[in-house]
Amino acid sequence: MTSDDWKEIAELIGTAAIVASLIFVGLELRQSHEIAIAAEYQERASSVIE
């Protein structure tokens, strides 16, 4: 393999890692949003019960 082949492989791996990290961050943000909504519903229910 030539140096150019290794460079292309490294760039593909880097690009795949960036895409994977963006997907992970998106999933984390969605989960955080859902947790915040659930906490708000719980707080409202708790105040109604009291």
PDB file of C-alpha atoms in Angstrom:
ATOM      1  CA  MET A   1       0.000   0.000   0.000  1.00  0.00           C
ATOM      2  CA  THR A   2       1.228   3.448  -0.778  1.00  0.00           C
ATOM      3  CA  SER A   3       1.252   6.446   1.492  1.00  0.00           C
ATOM      4  CA  ASP A   4      -1.782   7.875  -0.313  1.00  0.00           C
ATOM      5  CA  ASP A   5      -3.796   4.719   0.385  1.00  0.00           C
ATOM      6  CA  TRP A   6      -3.067   4.961   4.107  1.00  0.00           C
ATOM      7  CA  LYS A   7      -3.997   8.637   4.067  1.00  0.00           C
ATOM      8  CA  GLU A   8      -7.376   7.896   2.484  1.00  0.00           C
ATOM      9  CA  ILE A   9      -8.068   5.099   4.966  1.00  0.00           C
ATOM     10  CA  ALA A  10      -7.183   7.375   7.896  1.00  0.00           C
ATOM     11  CA  GLU A  11      -9.466  10.110   6.548  1.00  0.00           C
ATOM     12  CA  LEU A  12     -12.353   7.647   6.179  1.00  0.00           C
ATOM     13  CA  ILE A  13     -11.850   6.402   9.730  1.00  0.00           C
ATOM     14  CA  GLY A  14     -11.715   9.981  11.009  1.00  0.00           C
ATOM     15  CA  THR A  15     -14.871  10.921   9.138  1.00  0.00           C
ATOM     16  CA  ALA A  16     -16.680   7.844  10.459  1.00  0.00           C
ATOM     17  CA  ALA A  17     -15.590   8.713  14.008  1.00  0.00           C
ATOM     18  CA  ILE A  18     -16.917  12.262  13.653  1.00  0.00           C
ATOM     19  CA  VAL A  19     -20.267  11.022  12.318  1.00  0.00           C
ATOM     20  CA  ALA A  20     -20.523   8.456  15.123  1.00  0.00           C
ATOM     21  CA  SER A  21     -19.784  11.085  17.760  1.00  0.00           C
ATOM     22  CA  LEU A  22     -22.404  13.438  16.315  1.00  0.00           C
ATOM     23  CA  ILE A  23     -24.994  10.660  16.393  1.00  0.00           C
ATOM     24  CA  PHE A  24     -24.055   9.898  19.998  1.00  0.00           C
ATOM     25  CA  VAL A  25     -24.385  13.558  21.016  1.00  0.00           C
ATOM     26  CA  GLY A  26     -27.773  13.739  19.292  1.00  0.00           C
ATOM     27  CA  LEU A  27     -29.011  10.701  21.193  1.00  0.00           C
ATOM     28  CA  GLU A  28     -27.710  12.134  24.464  1.00  0.00           C
ATOM     29  CA  LEU A  29     -29.494  15.436  23.825  1.00  0.00           C
ATOM     30  CA  ARG A  30     -32.752  13.636  23.057  1.00  0.00           C
ATOM     31  CA  GLN A  31     -32.463  11.585  26.234  1.00  0.00           C
ATOM     32  CA  SER A  32     -31.693  14.670  28.306  1.00  0.00           C
ATOM     33  CA  HIS A  33     -34.708  16.453  26.840  1.00  0.00           C
ATOM     34  CA  GLU A  34     -37.006  13.519  27.629  1.00  0.00           C
ATOM     35  CA  ILE A  35     -35.677  13.359  31.196  1.00  0.00           C
ATOM     36  CA  ALA A  36     -36.328  17.078  31.664  1.00  0.00           C
ATOM     37  CA  ILE A  37     -39.901  16.710  30.407  1.00  0.00           C
ATOM     38  CA  ALA A  38     -40.510  13.735  32.712  1.00  0.00           C
ATOM     39  CA  ALA A  39     -39.114  15.672  35.681  1.00  0.00           C
ATOM     40  CA  GLU A  40     -41.430  18.582  34.888  1.00  0.00           C
ATOM     41  CA  TYR A  41     -44.466  16.269  34.706  1.00  0.00           C
ATOM     42  CA  GLN A  42     -43.447  14.684  38.001  1.00  0.00           C
ATOM     43  CA  GLU A  43     -43.077  18.094  39.656  1.00  0.00           C
ATOM     44  CA  ARG A  44     -46.531  19.141  38.430  1.00  0.00           C
ATOM     45  CA  ALA A  45     -48.117  15.912  39.638  1.00  0.00           C
ATOM     46  CA  SER A  46     -46.426  16.264  42.991  1.00  0.00           C
ATOM     47  CA  SER A  47     -47.698  19.809  43.444  1.00  0.00           C
ATOM     48  CA  VAL A  48     -51.252  18.754  42.513  1.00  0.00           C
ATOM     49  CA  ILE A  49     -51.164  15.900  45.043  1.00  0.00           C
ATOM     50  CA  GLU A  50     -50.035  18.230  47.822  1.00  0.00           C
TER      51      GLU A  50
END
